[in-house]
Tab-separated table of C-alpha atoms in Angstrom:
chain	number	residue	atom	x	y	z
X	1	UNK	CA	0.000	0.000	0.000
X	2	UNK	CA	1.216	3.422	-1.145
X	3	UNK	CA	0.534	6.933	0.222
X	4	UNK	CA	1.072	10.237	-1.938
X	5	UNK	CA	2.354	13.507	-0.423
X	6	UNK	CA	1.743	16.596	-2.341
X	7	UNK	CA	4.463	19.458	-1.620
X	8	UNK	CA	2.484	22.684	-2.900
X	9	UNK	CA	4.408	25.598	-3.038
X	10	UNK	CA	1.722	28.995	-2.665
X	11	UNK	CA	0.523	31.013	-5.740
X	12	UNK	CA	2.171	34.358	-6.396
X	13	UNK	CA	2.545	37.063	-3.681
X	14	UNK	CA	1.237	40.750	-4.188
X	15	UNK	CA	4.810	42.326	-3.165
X	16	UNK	CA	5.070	45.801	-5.601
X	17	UNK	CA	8.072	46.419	-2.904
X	18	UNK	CA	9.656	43.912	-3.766
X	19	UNK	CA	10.613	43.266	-0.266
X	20	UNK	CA	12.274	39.779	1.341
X	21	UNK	CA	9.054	38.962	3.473
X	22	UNK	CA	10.108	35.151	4.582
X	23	UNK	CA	7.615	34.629	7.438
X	24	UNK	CA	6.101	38.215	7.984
X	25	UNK	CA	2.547	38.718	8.577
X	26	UNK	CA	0.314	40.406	5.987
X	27	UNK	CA	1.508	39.258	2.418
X	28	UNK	CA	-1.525	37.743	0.691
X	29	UNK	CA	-1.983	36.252	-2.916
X	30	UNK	CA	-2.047	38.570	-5.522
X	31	UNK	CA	-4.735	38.070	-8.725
X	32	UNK	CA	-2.242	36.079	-10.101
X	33	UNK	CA	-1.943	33.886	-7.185
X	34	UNK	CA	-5.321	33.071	-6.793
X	35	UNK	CA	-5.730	32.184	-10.246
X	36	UNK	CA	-2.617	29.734	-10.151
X	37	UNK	CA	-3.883	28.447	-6.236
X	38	UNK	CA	-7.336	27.561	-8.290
X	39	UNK	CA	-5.035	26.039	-11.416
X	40	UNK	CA	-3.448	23.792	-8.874
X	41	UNK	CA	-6.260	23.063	-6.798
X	42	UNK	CA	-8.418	21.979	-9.866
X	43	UNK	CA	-5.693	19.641	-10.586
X	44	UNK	CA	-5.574	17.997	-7.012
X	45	UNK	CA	-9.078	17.978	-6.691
X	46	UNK	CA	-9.126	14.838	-9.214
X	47	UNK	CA	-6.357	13.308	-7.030
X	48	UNK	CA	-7.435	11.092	-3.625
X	49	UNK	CA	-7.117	13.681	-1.446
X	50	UNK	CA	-8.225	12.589	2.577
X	51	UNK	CA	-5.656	15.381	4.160
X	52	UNK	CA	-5.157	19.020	3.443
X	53	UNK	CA	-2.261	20.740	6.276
X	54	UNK	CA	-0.796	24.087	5.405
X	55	UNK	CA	2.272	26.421	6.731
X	56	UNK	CA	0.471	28.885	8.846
X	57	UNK	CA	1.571	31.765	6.882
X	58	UNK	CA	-1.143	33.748	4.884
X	59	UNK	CA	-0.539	33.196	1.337
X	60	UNK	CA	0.156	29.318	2.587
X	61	UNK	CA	-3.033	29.540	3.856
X	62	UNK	CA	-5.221	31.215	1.419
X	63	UNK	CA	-4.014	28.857	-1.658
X	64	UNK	CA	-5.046	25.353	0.846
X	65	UNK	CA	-8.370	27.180	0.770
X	66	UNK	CA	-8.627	27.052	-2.954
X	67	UNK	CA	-8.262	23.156	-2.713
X	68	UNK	CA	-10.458	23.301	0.658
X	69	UNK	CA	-13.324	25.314	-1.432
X	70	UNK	CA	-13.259	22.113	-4.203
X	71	UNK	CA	-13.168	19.277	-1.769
X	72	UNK	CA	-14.744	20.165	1.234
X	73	UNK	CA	-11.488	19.357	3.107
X	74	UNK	CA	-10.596	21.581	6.606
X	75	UNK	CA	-7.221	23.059	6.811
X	76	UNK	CA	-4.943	21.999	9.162
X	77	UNK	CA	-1.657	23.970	10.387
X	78	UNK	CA	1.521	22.820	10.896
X	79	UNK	CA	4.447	25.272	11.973
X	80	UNK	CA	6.833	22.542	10.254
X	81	UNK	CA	5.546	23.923	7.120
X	82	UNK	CA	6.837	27.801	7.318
X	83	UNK	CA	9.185	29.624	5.169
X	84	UNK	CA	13.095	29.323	6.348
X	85	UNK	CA	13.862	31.879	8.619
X	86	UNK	CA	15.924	34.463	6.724
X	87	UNK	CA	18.476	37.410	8.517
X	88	UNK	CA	17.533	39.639	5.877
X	89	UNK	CA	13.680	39.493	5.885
X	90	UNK	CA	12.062	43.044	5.572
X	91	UNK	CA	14.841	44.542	3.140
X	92	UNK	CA	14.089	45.225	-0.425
X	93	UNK	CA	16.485	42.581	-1.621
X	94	UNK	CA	14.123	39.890	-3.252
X	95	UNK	CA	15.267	38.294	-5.868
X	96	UNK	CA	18.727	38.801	-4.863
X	97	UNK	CA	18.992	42.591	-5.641
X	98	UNK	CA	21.209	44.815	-3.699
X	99	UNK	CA	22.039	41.944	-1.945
X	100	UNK	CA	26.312	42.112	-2.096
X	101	UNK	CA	26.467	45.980	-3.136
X	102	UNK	CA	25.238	46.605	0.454
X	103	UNK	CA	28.376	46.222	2.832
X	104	UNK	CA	26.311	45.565	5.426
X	105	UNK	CA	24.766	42.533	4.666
X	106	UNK	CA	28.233	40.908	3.679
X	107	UNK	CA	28.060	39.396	7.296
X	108	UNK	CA	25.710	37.220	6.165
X	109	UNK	CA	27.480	35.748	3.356
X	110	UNK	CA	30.134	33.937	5.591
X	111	UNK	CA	29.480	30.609	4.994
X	112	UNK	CA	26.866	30.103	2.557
X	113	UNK	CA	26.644	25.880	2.651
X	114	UNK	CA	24.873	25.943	6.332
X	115	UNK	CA	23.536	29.003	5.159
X	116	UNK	CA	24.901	31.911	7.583
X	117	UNK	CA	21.815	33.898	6.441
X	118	UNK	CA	19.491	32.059	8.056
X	119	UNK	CA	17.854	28.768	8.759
X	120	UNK	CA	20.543	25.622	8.609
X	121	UNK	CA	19.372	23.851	5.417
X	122	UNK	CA	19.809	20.434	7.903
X	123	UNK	CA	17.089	22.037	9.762
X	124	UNK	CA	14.561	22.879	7.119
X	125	UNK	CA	15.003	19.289	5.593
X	126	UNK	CA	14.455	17.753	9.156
X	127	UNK	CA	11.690	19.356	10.053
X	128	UNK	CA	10.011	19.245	6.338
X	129	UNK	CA	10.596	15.448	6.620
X	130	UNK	CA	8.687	15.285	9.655
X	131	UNK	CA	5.815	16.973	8.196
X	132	UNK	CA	5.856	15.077	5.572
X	133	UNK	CA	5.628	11.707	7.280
X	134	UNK	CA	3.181	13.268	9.736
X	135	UNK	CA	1.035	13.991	6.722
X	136	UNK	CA	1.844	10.305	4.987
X	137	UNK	CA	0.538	8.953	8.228
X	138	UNK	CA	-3.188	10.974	8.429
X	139	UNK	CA	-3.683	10.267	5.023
X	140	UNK	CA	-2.741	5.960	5.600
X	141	UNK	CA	-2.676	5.186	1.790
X	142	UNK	CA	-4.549	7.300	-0.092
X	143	UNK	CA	-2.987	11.102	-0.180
X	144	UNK	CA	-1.930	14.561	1.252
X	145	UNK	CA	-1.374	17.843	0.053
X	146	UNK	CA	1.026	20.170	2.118
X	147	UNK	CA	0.974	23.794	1.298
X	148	UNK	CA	4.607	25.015	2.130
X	149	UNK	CA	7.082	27.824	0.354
X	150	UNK	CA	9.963	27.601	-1.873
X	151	UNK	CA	12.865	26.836	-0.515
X	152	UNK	CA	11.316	24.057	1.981
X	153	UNK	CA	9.900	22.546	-0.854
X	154	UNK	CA	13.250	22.216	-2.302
X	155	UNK	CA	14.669	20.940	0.506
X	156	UNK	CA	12.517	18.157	1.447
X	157	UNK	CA	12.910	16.969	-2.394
X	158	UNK	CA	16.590	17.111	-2.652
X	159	UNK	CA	16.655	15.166	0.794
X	160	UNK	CA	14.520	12.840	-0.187
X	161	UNK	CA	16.920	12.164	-3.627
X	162	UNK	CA	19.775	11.950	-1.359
X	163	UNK	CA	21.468	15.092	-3.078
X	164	UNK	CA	23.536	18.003	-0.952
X	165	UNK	CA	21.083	20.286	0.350
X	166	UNK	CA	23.460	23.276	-0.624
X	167	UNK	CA	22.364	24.449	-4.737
X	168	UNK	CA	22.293	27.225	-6.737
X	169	UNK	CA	18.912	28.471	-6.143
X	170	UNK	CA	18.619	29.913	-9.748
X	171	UNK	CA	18.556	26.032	-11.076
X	172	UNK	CA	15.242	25.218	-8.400
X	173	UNK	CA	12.600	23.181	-9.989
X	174	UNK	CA	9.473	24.977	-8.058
X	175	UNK	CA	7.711	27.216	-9.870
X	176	UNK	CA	4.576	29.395	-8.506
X	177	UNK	CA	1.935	26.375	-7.449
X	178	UNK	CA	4.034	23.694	-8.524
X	179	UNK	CA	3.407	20.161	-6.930
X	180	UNK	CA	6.446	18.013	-6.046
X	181	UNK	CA	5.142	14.656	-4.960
X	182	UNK	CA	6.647	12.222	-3.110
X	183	UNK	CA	4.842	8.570	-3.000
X	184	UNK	CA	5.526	6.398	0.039
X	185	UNK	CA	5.870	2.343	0.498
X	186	UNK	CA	6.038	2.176	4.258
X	187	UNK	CA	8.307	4.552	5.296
X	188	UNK	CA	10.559	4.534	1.698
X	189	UNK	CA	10.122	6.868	-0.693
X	190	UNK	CA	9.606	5.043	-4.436
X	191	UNK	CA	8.172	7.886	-6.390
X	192	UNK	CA	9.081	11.505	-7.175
X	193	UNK	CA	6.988	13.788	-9.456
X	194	UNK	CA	6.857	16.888	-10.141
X	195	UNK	CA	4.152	19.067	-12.001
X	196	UNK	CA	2.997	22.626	-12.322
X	197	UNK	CA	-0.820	23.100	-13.258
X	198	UNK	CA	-0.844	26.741	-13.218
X	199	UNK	CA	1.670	26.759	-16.437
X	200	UNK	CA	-0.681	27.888	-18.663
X	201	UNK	CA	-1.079	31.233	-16.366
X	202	UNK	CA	1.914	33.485	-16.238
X	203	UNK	CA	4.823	32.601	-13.980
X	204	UNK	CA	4.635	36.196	-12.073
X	205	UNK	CA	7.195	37.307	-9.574
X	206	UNK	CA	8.289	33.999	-7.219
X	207	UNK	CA	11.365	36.395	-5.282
X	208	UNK	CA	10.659	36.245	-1.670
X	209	UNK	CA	8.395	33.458	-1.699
């Protein structure tokens, strides 16, 4: 017996500031967003969904409603799911401008394998696995979806395919609403996919996310 976990990264962020916002409160989906949480959710909605858990965050939040709204599912929370703490949250550096012409933030550049920035990839991939398997386990062969962000996402996949959890972030296979799935037999993982429903829609701005 098999059991699916969905990794859903959120739908596009309304950010005209272009600011690092990691886990700060009030940035929601923009139009955008919406319309690639519905692409997504339109695509799990055919799937055998019994669990639906999201990071707590906002625009987390609001694109597990989308699949909520088509299946009648409630929305858990699990803090396991939030962005990776980042030193630089709150500075207008998404998307990795201004980041190294600012002396100041060349602190946080010392060691950029753990990274010295902000959350220890070892600790996003721990904590991400746990979710995962806590979500494997509620959904006891048939499948989950987990609403996380970016860079967790990527995590949890490249620990699960045994690859160094340090990358160059501009190769990252997770696009706006993407779903990276990860099928278990018992506590092994035999089955990585990855798909992105909303690619029809625009990719829009995923900096920050």
């Amino acid at each position: 017996m098999t059991t699916t976990v969905h990794l859903l990264r959120h739908g596009e962020v309304f950010n005209p500031g272009r600011v690092l916002y990691g886990r700060m409160p009030g940035f929601h989906l923009s139009e955008l967003g919406e319309r690639q949480a519905a692409a997504s959710a339109e695509w799990l909605a055919t799937r055998d969904v019994a669990h639906l858990v999201s990071s707590p965050l906002e625009r987390a939040r609001q694109t597990a409603d989308a699949l909520a709204t088509l299946t009648g599912l409630e929305v858990a929370t699990d803090e396991r799911l939030i962005e990776a703490a980042n030193e630089l949250e709150g500075r207008q550096v998404a998307g990795g401008k201004g980041l190294l012409t600012d002396p100041s933030n060349w602190k946080y550049f010392r060691n950029p394998f753990r990274p010295s920035w902000g959350e220890p990839y070892v600790d996003i991939a721990a904590r991400m696995s746990a979710a995962t398997r806590a979500a494997r386990d509620l959904a006891d062969g048939r499948e989950a979806v987990c609403v996380s962000h970016q860079l967790p996402v990527v995590i949890a996949r490249r620990s699960a395919e045994g690859l160094r959890l340090f990358h160059d972030p501009r190769r990252r296979q997770c696009s706006l609403a993407s779903v990276t799935s990860l099928t278990f037999d018992g506590d092994r993982i035999v089955r990585l996919d990855y798909r992105e429903p909303a690619a029809s829609l625009p990719p829009g701005e995923g900096t920050g996310a």
